[in-house]
Short mmCIF file of C-alpha atoms in Angstrom, two decimals:
data_model
loop_
_atom_site.label_atom_id
_atom_site.label_comp_id
_atom_site.label_asym_id
_atom_site.label_seq_id
_atom_site.Cartn_x
_atom_site.Cartn_y
_atom_site.Cartn_z
CA MET H 24 42.10 -34.79 -1.99
CA LEU H 25 42.94 -34.31 1.71
CA ILE H 26 46.59 -33.88 2.59
CA GLU H 27 47.57 -35.91 5.66
CA SER H 28 50.03 -33.59 7.35
CA PRO H 29 50.34 -31.30 10.35
CA GLN H 30 48.60 -28.67 8.19
CA GLN H 31 45.83 -30.62 6.50
CA SER H 32 44.69 -29.17 3.19
CA ARG H 33 42.75 -30.06 0.10
CA VAL H 34 43.49 -29.86 -3.62
CA ARG H 35 40.94 -28.37 -5.99
CA ASP H 36 40.60 -26.66 -9.36
CA LEU H 37 41.79 -23.08 -9.60
CA GLN H 38 38.99 -20.51 -9.29
CA ASP H 39 38.53 -16.81 -10.05
CA SER H 40 38.64 -16.05 -6.33
CA ASP H 41 42.18 -17.50 -6.10
CA GLU H 42 43.78 -14.71 -8.14
CA ALA H 43 45.60 -12.88 -5.32
CA ALA H 44 46.87 -16.14 -3.77
CA TRP H 45 47.89 -17.55 -7.15
CA ARG H 46 49.78 -14.36 -8.00
CA ARG H 47 51.58 -14.49 -4.63
CA LEU H 48 52.65 -18.10 -5.21
CA TRP H 49 53.48 -17.43 -8.88
CA ALA H 50 55.78 -14.58 -7.81
CA GLY H 51 57.47 -16.95 -5.36
CA TYR H 52 57.86 -19.57 -8.08
CA CYS H 53 59.42 -17.07 -10.47
CA THR H 54 61.77 -15.84 -7.73
CA PHE H 55 62.79 -19.43 -6.93
CA TYR H 56 63.79 -19.96 -10.57
CA ASN H 57 65.35 -16.47 -10.91
CA VAL H 58 62.92 -15.53 -13.69
CA GLU H 59 61.58 -12.04 -14.17
CA MET H 60 58.09 -12.50 -15.54
CA SER H 61 56.42 -9.45 -17.03
CA ASP H 62 53.03 -8.35 -15.76
CA GLN H 63 51.75 -8.89 -19.29
CA GLN H 64 52.86 -12.54 -19.30
CA THR H 65 51.54 -13.14 -15.78
CA ASN H 66 48.16 -11.65 -16.74
CA PHE H 67 48.08 -13.74 -19.92
CA THR H 68 48.89 -16.92 -17.98
CA TRP H 69 46.21 -16.17 -15.39
CA GLU H 70 43.60 -15.59 -18.10
CA ARG H 71 44.49 -18.86 -19.86
CA LEU H 72 44.25 -20.79 -16.61
CA LEU H 73 40.65 -19.64 -16.20
CA ASP H 74 39.61 -19.98 -19.84
CA PRO H 75 37.59 -23.22 -20.22
CA ALA H 76 38.69 -23.45 -23.88
CA SER H 77 42.40 -23.33 -22.95
CA THR H 78 44.50 -26.46 -22.56
CA VAL H 79 46.36 -24.74 -19.70
CA LYS H 80 44.79 -25.76 -16.39
CA GLY H 81 45.46 -25.08 -12.73
CA LEU H 82 45.08 -26.69 -9.33
CA VAL H 83 45.63 -25.21 -5.91
CA ALA H 84 46.13 -26.69 -2.48
CA GLU H 85 44.49 -24.89 0.42
CA ASN H 86 44.85 -25.43 4.14
CA THR H 87 41.94 -26.07 6.50
CA GLU H 88 41.43 -22.32 6.91
CA GLY H 89 40.97 -22.01 3.15
CA ARG H 90 44.31 -20.29 2.53
CA VAL H 91 45.90 -21.28 -0.78
CA VAL H 92 49.38 -22.69 -0.04
CA GLY H 93 50.38 -24.42 -3.29
CA LEU H 94 49.83 -24.26 -7.02
CA CYS H 95 50.07 -26.63 -9.95
CA ASN H 96 49.79 -25.36 -13.53
CA TYR H 97 49.62 -28.01 -16.21
CA LEU H 98 49.09 -28.38 -19.93
CA LEU H 99 46.91 -31.09 -21.44
CA HIS H 100 47.98 -31.87 -25.00
CA ASP H 101 47.93 -34.42 -27.81
CA ASN H 102 50.99 -36.52 -28.49
CA THR H 103 52.29 -38.39 -31.51
CA TRP H 104 53.23 -41.47 -29.48
CA THR H 105 49.88 -42.02 -27.80
CA MET H 106 46.21 -42.05 -28.74
CA THR H 107 45.11 -40.21 -25.61
CA PRO H 108 46.28 -36.85 -24.25
CA VAL H 109 49.34 -36.39 -22.08
CA VAL H 110 49.91 -33.82 -19.35
CA TYR H 111 52.91 -31.59 -18.93
CA LEU H 112 53.12 -30.47 -15.30
CA GLU H 113 54.71 -27.12 -16.01
CA ASP H 114 54.68 -25.30 -12.67
CA LEU H 115 54.54 -26.71 -9.14
CA PHE H 116 55.13 -24.48 -6.15
CA VAL H 117 54.46 -24.74 -2.42
CA GLU H 118 54.97 -22.05 0.22
CA ASN H 119 58.49 -22.32 1.66
CA THR H 120 57.28 -23.08 5.19
CA LEU H 121 55.16 -26.01 3.99
CA ARG H 122 57.66 -27.79 1.75
CA GLY H 123 57.99 -31.40 2.79
CA SER H 124 54.57 -31.35 4.48
CA GLY H 125 52.75 -33.28 1.75
CA VAL H 126 51.28 -30.36 -0.21
CA GLY H 127 53.36 -30.96 -3.36
CA GLU H 128 52.73 -34.68 -3.14
CA ALA H 129 48.98 -34.07 -2.90
CA LEU H 130 49.03 -31.82 -5.97
CA ILE H 131 50.83 -34.45 -8.04
CA SER H 132 48.60 -37.22 -6.64
CA GLU H 133 45.52 -35.28 -7.71
CA LEU H 134 46.89 -35.04 -11.25
CA GLN H 135 47.65 -38.75 -11.14
CA ASP H 136 44.06 -39.49 -10.05
CA ARG H 137 42.73 -37.36 -12.92
CA MET H 138 45.03 -39.17 -15.35
CA LYS H 139 43.48 -42.49 -14.34
CA ALA H 140 39.90 -41.16 -14.35
CA GLN H 141 40.17 -39.31 -17.67
CA GLY H 142 42.36 -41.78 -19.56
CA TRP H 143 45.42 -39.60 -20.10
CA SER H 144 48.49 -41.53 -21.26
CA ARG H 145 51.03 -39.97 -18.91
CA ILE H 146 52.15 -36.99 -16.87
CA TYR H 147 55.65 -35.63 -17.29
CA TRP H 148 57.63 -32.77 -15.83
CA MET H 149 61.15 -31.48 -15.36
CA THR H 150 63.10 -29.59 -12.75
CA LYS H 151 66.56 -28.18 -12.30
CA GLU H 152 69.16 -30.87 -11.77
CA ASN H 153 70.19 -29.34 -8.44
CA ASN H 154 66.62 -28.98 -7.09
CA TYR H 155 67.26 -31.88 -4.73
CA ARG H 156 64.36 -31.27 -2.38
CA ALA H 157 61.84 -31.38 -5.24
CA ARG H 158 63.60 -34.33 -6.82
CA GLY H 159 63.19 -36.22 -3.55
CA LEU H 160 59.45 -35.73 -3.88
CA TYR H 161 59.38 -36.58 -7.58
CA ASP H 162 61.36 -39.78 -7.02
CA LYS H 163 58.46 -41.01 -4.83
CA PHE H 164 56.36 -41.11 -7.99
CA VAL H 165 58.85 -42.10 -10.68
CA ARG H 166 62.58 -41.95 -11.40
CA ALA H 167 63.94 -39.43 -13.91
CA ASP H 168 63.98 -40.96 -17.38
CA GLY H 169 67.41 -39.76 -18.47
CA PHE H 170 66.29 -37.37 -21.19
CA VAL H 171 68.21 -34.13 -21.66
CA ARG H 172 66.35 -30.93 -22.43
CA TYR H 173 67.31 -28.58 -25.26
CA VAL H 174 65.86 -25.08 -25.64
CA LEU H 175 66.04 -23.28 -28.98
CA LYS H 176 65.03 -19.62 -28.95
CA PRO H 177 64.49 -17.23 -31.89
#
């Protein structure tokens, strides 16, 4: 998918050669959410993203020079309410200087195109309530459904 913006880019599947760029964006994502991710967890996530047998998948957006400027990590899984898989868009991050330029929208649009082509039932995601810039983007696709998240830890 080509992003129509001052910095045109394209969205594609994550590749082995994207490791350094993905790690740079992943670090930015973790910083944005004030999460300290261990090297062990980051390495594990990277390996799952590249494992064809894993249900964890990744997309990247790159500019016309081939520089990776955005990431989208998602999880394809079965669901008890549908007969076809659903997708949880777990991580979406765009370089700070390119937010609002269409990169995030292109990443979500690519997932939406894949949903239609592959027969997935739905895509869902969440964000912090006060992440207003991202919510402005997300509202272009669909309004928040009113569910409240609960997290139970051991």
